[in-house]
Amino acid sequence: MREDEKSCNICAHSYMAREGLRLRQKCRSPEYNSPDYTFGMFMEDRERGHCRFWSSEIRGG
């Protein structure tokens, strides 16, 4: 898959959760939710349009 075709909307880790009256997109990736994932890394990923943990499928461990 091309880099420009990747987005949070089609990532296997993505899901929608209700926060108050709004639905918000969330990520269930343990790496994304880790304290090791820094704000700087987030900003780099945001420029690319998807995070470094993007996956087309959930991998079992």
mmCIF file of N, CA, C and O in Angstrom:
data_model
loop_
_atom_site.group_PDB
_atom_site.id
_atom_site.type_symbol
_atom_site.label_atom_id
_atom_site.label_comp_id
_atom_site.label_asym_id
_atom_site.label_seq_id
_atom_site.Cartn_x
_atom_site.Cartn_y
_atom_site.Cartn_z
ATOM 1 N N MET A 1 0.848 -1.184 0.000
ATOM 2 C CA MET A 1 0.000 0.000 0.000
ATOM 3 C C MET A 1 0.889 1.240 0.000
ATOM 4 O O MET A 1 1.888 1.297 0.703
ATOM 5 N N ARG A 2 0.503 2.197 -0.791
ATOM 6 C CA ARG A 2 1.256 3.446 -0.837
ATOM 7 C C ARG A 2 1.084 4.221 0.460
ATOM 8 O O ARG A 2 0.065 4.128 1.123
ATOM 9 N N GLU A 3 2.114 4.990 0.804
ATOM 10 C CA GLU A 3 2.088 5.784 2.038
ATOM 11 C C GLU A 3 0.911 6.757 2.052
ATOM 12 O O GLU A 3 0.306 6.971 3.089
ATOM 13 N N ASP A 4 0.581 7.341 0.901
ATOM 14 C CA ASP A 4 -0.500 8.333 0.872
ATOM 15 C C ASP A 4 -1.887 7.686 0.967
ATOM 16 O O ASP A 4 -2.880 8.373 1.120
ATOM 17 N N GLU A 5 -1.975 6.346 0.879
ATOM 18 C CA GLU A 5 -3.250 5.660 1.025
ATOM 19 C C GLU A 5 -3.530 5.281 2.475
ATOM 20 O O GLU A 5 -4.618 4.877 2.808
ATOM 21 N N LYS A 6 -2.526 5.372 3.337
ATOM 22 C CA LYS A 6 -2.690 5.017 4.743
ATOM 23 C C LYS A 6 -3.327 6.179 5.497
ATOM 24 O O LYS A 6 -2.999 7.329 5.268
ATOM 25 N N SER A 7 -4.242 5.852 6.395
ATOM 26 C CA SER A 7 -4.838 6.867 7.255
ATOM 27 C C SER A 7 -5.395 6.175 8.496
ATOM 28 O O SER A 7 -5.589 4.961 8.509
ATOM 29 N N CYS A 8 -5.655 6.940 9.525
ATOM 30 C CA CYS A 8 -6.240 6.383 10.739
ATOM 31 C C CYS A 8 -7.604 5.775 10.455
ATOM 32 O O CYS A 8 -8.006 4.820 11.117
ATOM 33 N N ASN A 9 -8.315 6.304 9.478
ATOM 34 C CA ASN A 9 -9.661 5.818 9.177
ATOM 35 C C ASN A 9 -9.679 4.358 8.755
ATOM 36 O O ASN A 9 -10.683 3.679 8.948
ATOM 37 N N ILE A 10 -8.591 3.858 8.162
ATOM 38 C CA ILE A 10 -8.561 2.476 7.697
ATOM 39 C C ILE A 10 -7.528 1.633 8.441
ATOM 40 O O ILE A 10 -7.228 0.524 8.041
ATOM 41 N N CYS A 11 -7.016 2.126 9.543
ATOM 42 C CA CYS A 11 -6.052 1.382 10.352
ATOM 43 C C CYS A 11 -6.777 0.341 11.201
ATOM 44 O O CYS A 11 -7.854 0.605 11.742
ATOM 45 N N ALA A 12 -6.183 -0.823 11.344
ATOM 46 C CA ALA A 12 -6.783 -1.896 12.137
ATOM 47 C C ALA A 12 -6.846 -1.553 13.619
ATOM 48 O O ALA A 12 -7.662 -2.110 14.348
ATOM 49 N N HIS A 13 -6.009 -0.628 14.090
ATOM 50 C CA HIS A 13 -5.998 -0.249 15.505
ATOM 51 C C HIS A 13 -7.051 0.812 15.840
ATOM 52 O O HIS A 13 -7.317 1.075 17.002
ATOM 53 N N SER A 14 -7.643 1.421 14.839
ATOM 54 C CA SER A 14 -8.552 2.540 15.031
ATOM 55 C C SER A 14 -9.955 2.085 15.435
ATOM 56 O O SER A 14 -10.447 1.060 14.985
ATOM 57 N N TYR A 15 -10.577 2.874 16.311
ATOM 58 C CA TYR A 15 -11.967 2.645 16.682
ATOM 59 C C TYR A 15 -12.582 3.968 17.115
ATOM 60 O O TYR A 15 -11.885 4.928 17.389
ATOM 61 N N MET A 16 -13.896 4.012 17.164
ATOM 62 C CA MET A 16 -14.609 5.209 17.570
ATOM 63 C C MET A 16 -15.125 5.012 18.992
ATOM 64 O O MET A 16 -15.638 3.952 19.334
ATOM 65 N N ALA A 17 -14.965 6.050 19.824
ATOM 66 C CA ALA A 17 -15.441 6.008 21.205
ATOM 67 C C ALA A 17 -16.183 7.299 21.518
ATOM 68 O O ALA A 17 -15.824 8.367 21.028
ATOM 69 N N ARG A 18 -17.199 7.177 22.318
ATOM 70 C CA ARG A 18 -17.989 8.348 22.697
ATOM 71 C C ARG A 18 -17.299 9.082 23.835
ATOM 72 O O ARG A 18 -16.891 8.484 24.818
ATOM 73 N N GLU A 19 -17.134 10.380 23.673
ATOM 74 C CA GLU A 19 -16.639 11.271 24.726
ATOM 75 C C GLU A 19 -17.682 12.362 24.897
ATOM 76 O O GLU A 19 -17.782 13.256 24.074
ATOM 77 N N GLY A 20 -18.464 12.222 25.948
ATOM 78 C CA GLY A 20 -19.563 13.167 26.125
ATOM 79 C C GLY A 20 -20.579 12.955 25.026
ATOM 80 O O GLY A 20 -21.089 11.860 24.843
ATOM 81 N N LEU A 21 -20.855 14.009 24.268
ATOM 82 C CA LEU A 21 -21.813 13.913 23.164
ATOM 83 C C LEU A 21 -21.153 13.670 21.818
ATOM 84 O O LEU A 21 -21.833 13.596 20.805
ATOM 85 N N ARG A 22 -19.829 13.568 21.791
ATOM 86 C CA ARG A 22 -19.107 13.414 20.534
ATOM 87 C C ARG A 22 -18.495 12.031 20.387
ATOM 88 O O ARG A 22 -18.122 11.405 21.362
ATOM 89 N N LEU A 23 -18.376 11.601 19.139
ATOM 90 C CA LEU A 23 -17.608 10.403 18.831
ATOM 91 C C LEU A 23 -16.195 10.840 18.474
ATOM 92 O O LEU A 23 -16.009 11.766 17.683
ATOM 93 N N ARG A 24 -15.205 10.178 19.056
ATOM 94 C CA ARG A 24 -13.807 10.508 18.789
ATOM 95 C C ARG A 24 -13.093 9.260 18.298
ATOM 96 O O ARG A 24 -13.354 8.159 18.765
ATOM 97 N N GLN A 25 -12.171 9.471 17.362
ATOM 98 C CA GLN A 25 -11.375 8.361 16.873
ATOM 99 C C GLN A 25 -10.259 8.069 17.869
ATOM 100 O O GLN A 25 -9.578 8.974 18.333
ATOM 101 N N LYS A 26 -10.095 6.801 18.220
ATOM 102 C CA LYS A 26 -9.108 6.365 19.197
ATOM 103 C C LYS A 26 -8.217 5.295 18.578
ATOM 104 O O LYS A 26 -8.520 4.738 17.537
ATOM 105 N N CYS A 27 -7.119 4.994 19.275
ATOM 106 C CA CYS A 27 -6.181 3.974 18.815
ATOM 107 C C CYS A 27 -5.951 2.970 19.924
ATOM 108 O O CYS A 27 -5.676 3.342 21.059
ATOM 109 N N ARG A 28 -6.032 1.685 19.588
ATOM 110 C CA ARG A 28 -5.801 0.655 20.593
ATOM 111 C C ARG A 28 -4.391 0.071 20.502
ATOM 112 O O ARG A 28 -4.063 -0.889 21.193
ATOM 113 N N SER A 29 -3.522 0.648 19.700
ATOM 114 C CA SER A 29 -2.141 0.176 19.587
ATOM 115 C C SER A 29 -1.401 0.420 20.903
ATOM 116 O O SER A 29 -1.325 1.553 21.377
ATOM 117 N N PRO A 30 -0.812 -0.627 21.498
ATOM 118 C CA PRO A 30 -0.077 -0.430 22.750
ATOM 119 C C PRO A 30 1.141 0.482 22.571
ATOM 120 O O PRO A 30 1.491 1.230 23.479
ATOM 121 N N GLU A 31 1.765 0.443 21.399
ATOM 122 C CA GLU A 31 2.911 1.305 21.143
ATOM 123 C C GLU A 31 2.495 2.771 21.073
ATOM 124 O O GLU A 31 3.178 3.640 21.582
ATOM 125 N N TYR A 32 1.367 3.040 20.424
ATOM 126 C CA TYR A 32 0.873 4.410 20.310
ATOM 127 C C TYR A 32 0.506 4.967 21.680
ATOM 128 O O TYR A 32 0.749 6.133 21.977
ATOM 129 N N ASN A 33 -0.068 4.151 22.523
ATOM 130 C CA ASN A 33 -0.505 4.577 23.847
ATOM 131 C C ASN A 33 0.585 4.477 24.906
ATOM 132 O O ASN A 33 0.341 4.735 26.080
ATOM 133 N N SER A 34 1.773 4.129 24.499
ATOM 134 C CA SER A 34 2.914 3.989 25.413
ATOM 135 C C SER A 34 3.514 5.351 25.765
ATOM 136 O O SER A 34 3.492 6.274 24.946
ATOM 137 N N PRO A 35 4.090 5.490 26.961
ATOM 138 C CA PRO A 35 4.779 6.739 27.303
ATOM 139 C C PRO A 35 6.034 6.966 26.446
ATOM 140 O O PRO A 35 6.533 8.076 26.372
ATOM 141 N N ASP A 36 6.502 5.915 25.760
ATOM 142 C CA ASP A 36 7.673 6.044 24.884
ATOM 143 C C ASP A 36 7.345 6.763 23.576
ATOM 144 O O ASP A 36 8.251 7.193 22.861
ATOM 145 N N TYR A 37 6.065 6.852 23.244
ATOM 146 C CA TYR A 37 5.646 7.558 22.034
ATOM 147 C C TYR A 37 5.544 9.039 22.382
ATOM 148 O O TYR A 37 4.619 9.484 23.038
ATOM 149 N N THR A 38 6.514 9.813 21.931
ATOM 150 C CA THR A 38 6.653 11.207 22.348
ATOM 151 C C THR A 38 5.828 12.157 21.482
ATOM 152 O O THR A 38 5.376 11.799 20.391
ATOM 153 N N PHE A 39 5.692 13.373 21.979
ATOM 154 C CA PHE A 39 4.989 14.418 21.232
ATOM 155 C C PHE A 39 5.708 14.689 19.907
ATOM 156 O O PHE A 39 5.065 14.893 18.880
ATOM 157 N N GLY A 40 7.037 14.666 19.923
ATOM 158 C CA GLY A 40 7.812 14.869 18.693
ATOM 159 C C GLY A 40 7.508 13.793 17.661
ATOM 160 O O GLY A 40 7.369 14.092 16.471
ATOM 161 N N MET A 41 7.419 12.560 18.104
ATOM 162 C CA MET A 41 7.076 11.460 17.202
ATOM 163 C C MET A 41 5.662 11.649 16.656
ATOM 164 O O MET A 41 5.409 11.419 15.469
ATOM 165 N N PHE A 42 4.746 12.065 17.533
ATOM 166 C CA PHE A 42 3.372 12.326 17.112
ATOM 167 C C PHE A 42 3.327 13.380 16.014
ATOM 168 O O PHE A 42 2.632 13.228 15.008
ATOM 169 N N MET A 43 4.083 14.457 16.196
ATOM 170 C CA MET A 43 4.082 15.538 15.205
ATOM 171 C C MET A 43 4.682 15.071 13.877
ATOM 172 O O MET A 43 4.187 15.446 12.811
ATOM 173 N N GLU A 44 5.734 14.259 13.905
ATOM 174 C CA GLU A 44 6.301 13.692 12.670
ATOM 175 C C GLU A 44 5.254 12.844 11.956
ATOM 176 O O GLU A 44 5.091 12.941 10.730
ATOM 177 N N ASP A 45 4.572 12.007 12.710
ATOM 178 C CA ASP A 45 3.558 11.136 12.131
ATOM 179 C C ASP A 45 2.395 11.932 11.563
ATOM 180 O O ASP A 45 1.843 11.594 10.517
ATOM 181 N N ARG A 46 2.036 12.992 12.240
ATOM 182 C CA ARG A 46 0.926 13.831 11.781
ATOM 183 C C ARG A 46 1.228 14.440 10.407
ATOM 184 O O ARG A 46 0.343 14.542 9.569
ATOM 185 N N GLU A 47 2.484 14.810 10.186
ATOM 186 C CA GLU A 47 2.873 15.346 8.875
ATOM 187 C C GLU A 47 2.713 14.300 7.777
ATOM 188 O O GLU A 47 2.387 14.639 6.645
ATOM 189 N N ARG A 48 2.953 13.039 8.114
ATOM 190 C CA ARG A 48 2.817 11.951 7.139
ATOM 191 C C ARG A 48 1.363 11.572 6.896
ATOM 192 O O ARG A 48 1.052 10.926 5.906
ATOM 193 N N GLY A 49 0.482 11.895 7.831
ATOM 194 C CA GLY A 49 -0.931 11.574 7.680
ATOM 195 C C GLY A 49 -1.343 10.268 8.341
ATOM 196 O O GLY A 49 -2.504 9.895 8.294
ATOM 197 N N HIS A 50 -0.388 9.566 8.911
ATOM 198 C CA HIS A 50 -0.680 8.338 9.654
ATOM 199 C C HIS A 50 0.481 8.071 10.600
ATOM 200 O O HIS A 50 1.581 8.564 10.412
ATOM 201 N N CYS A 51 0.235 7.287 11.649
ATOM 202 C CA CYS A 51 1.305 7.045 12.612
ATOM 203 C C CYS A 51 2.192 5.886 12.185
ATOM 204 O O CYS A 51 1.839 5.098 11.311
ATOM 205 N N ARG A 52 3.326 5.785 12.799
ATOM 206 C CA ARG A 52 4.305 4.738 12.478
ATOM 207 C C ARG A 52 3.813 3.346 12.842
ATOM 208 O O ARG A 52 4.406 2.362 12.446
ATOM 209 N N PHE A 53 2.730 3.244 13.584
ATOM 210 C CA PHE A 53 2.190 1.957 13.998
ATOM 211 C C PHE A 53 1.003 1.524 13.147
ATOM 212 O O PHE A 53 0.326 0.550 13.471
ATOM 213 N N TRP A 54 0.759 2.234 12.042
ATOM 214 C CA TRP A 54 -0.363 1.925 11.160
ATOM 215 C C TRP A 54 -0.274 0.474 10.719
ATOM 216 O O TRP A 54 0.793 -0.051 10.424
ATOM 217 N N SER A 55 -1.418 -0.191 10.676
ATOM 218 C CA SER A 55 -1.459 -1.578 10.266
ATOM 219 C C SER A 55 -2.750 -1.863 9.522
ATOM 220 O O SER A 55 -3.804 -1.356 9.886
ATOM 221 N N SER A 56 -2.647 -2.702 8.510
ATOM 222 C CA SER A 56 -3.849 -3.101 7.791
ATOM 223 C C SER A 56 -4.538 -4.276 8.500
ATOM 224 O O SER A 56 -5.664 -4.600 8.207
ATOM 225 N N GLU A 57 -3.834 -4.899 9.446
ATOM 226 C CA GLU A 57 -4.410 -5.996 10.211
ATOM 227 C C GLU A 57 -3.787 -6.050 11.607
ATOM 228 O O GLU A 57 -2.652 -5.642 11.797
ATOM 229 N N ILE A 58 -4.538 -6.566 12.557
ATOM 230 C CA ILE A 58 -4.028 -6.743 13.926
ATOM 231 C C ILE A 58 -3.184 -8.006 13.941
ATOM 232 O O ILE A 58 -3.613 -9.043 13.451
ATOM 233 N N ARG A 59 -1.991 -7.883 14.470
ATOM 234 C CA ARG A 59 -1.095 -9.034 14.571
ATOM 235 C C ARG A 59 -1.137 -9.593 15.984
ATOM 236 O O ARG A 59 -0.994 -8.852 16.933
ATOM 237 N N GLY A 60 -1.324 -10.884 16.092
ATOM 238 C CA GLY A 60 -1.348 -11.539 17.397
ATOM 239 C C GLY A 60 0.063 -11.741 17.926
ATOM 240 O O GLY A 60 1.022 -11.824 17.183
ATOM 241 N N GLY A 61 0.213 -11.805 19.264
ATOM 242 C CA GLY A 61 1.537 -11.929 19.833
ATOM 243 C C GLY A 61 1.833 -13.192 20.496
ATOM 244 O O GLY A 61 1.478 -14.193 20.710
#
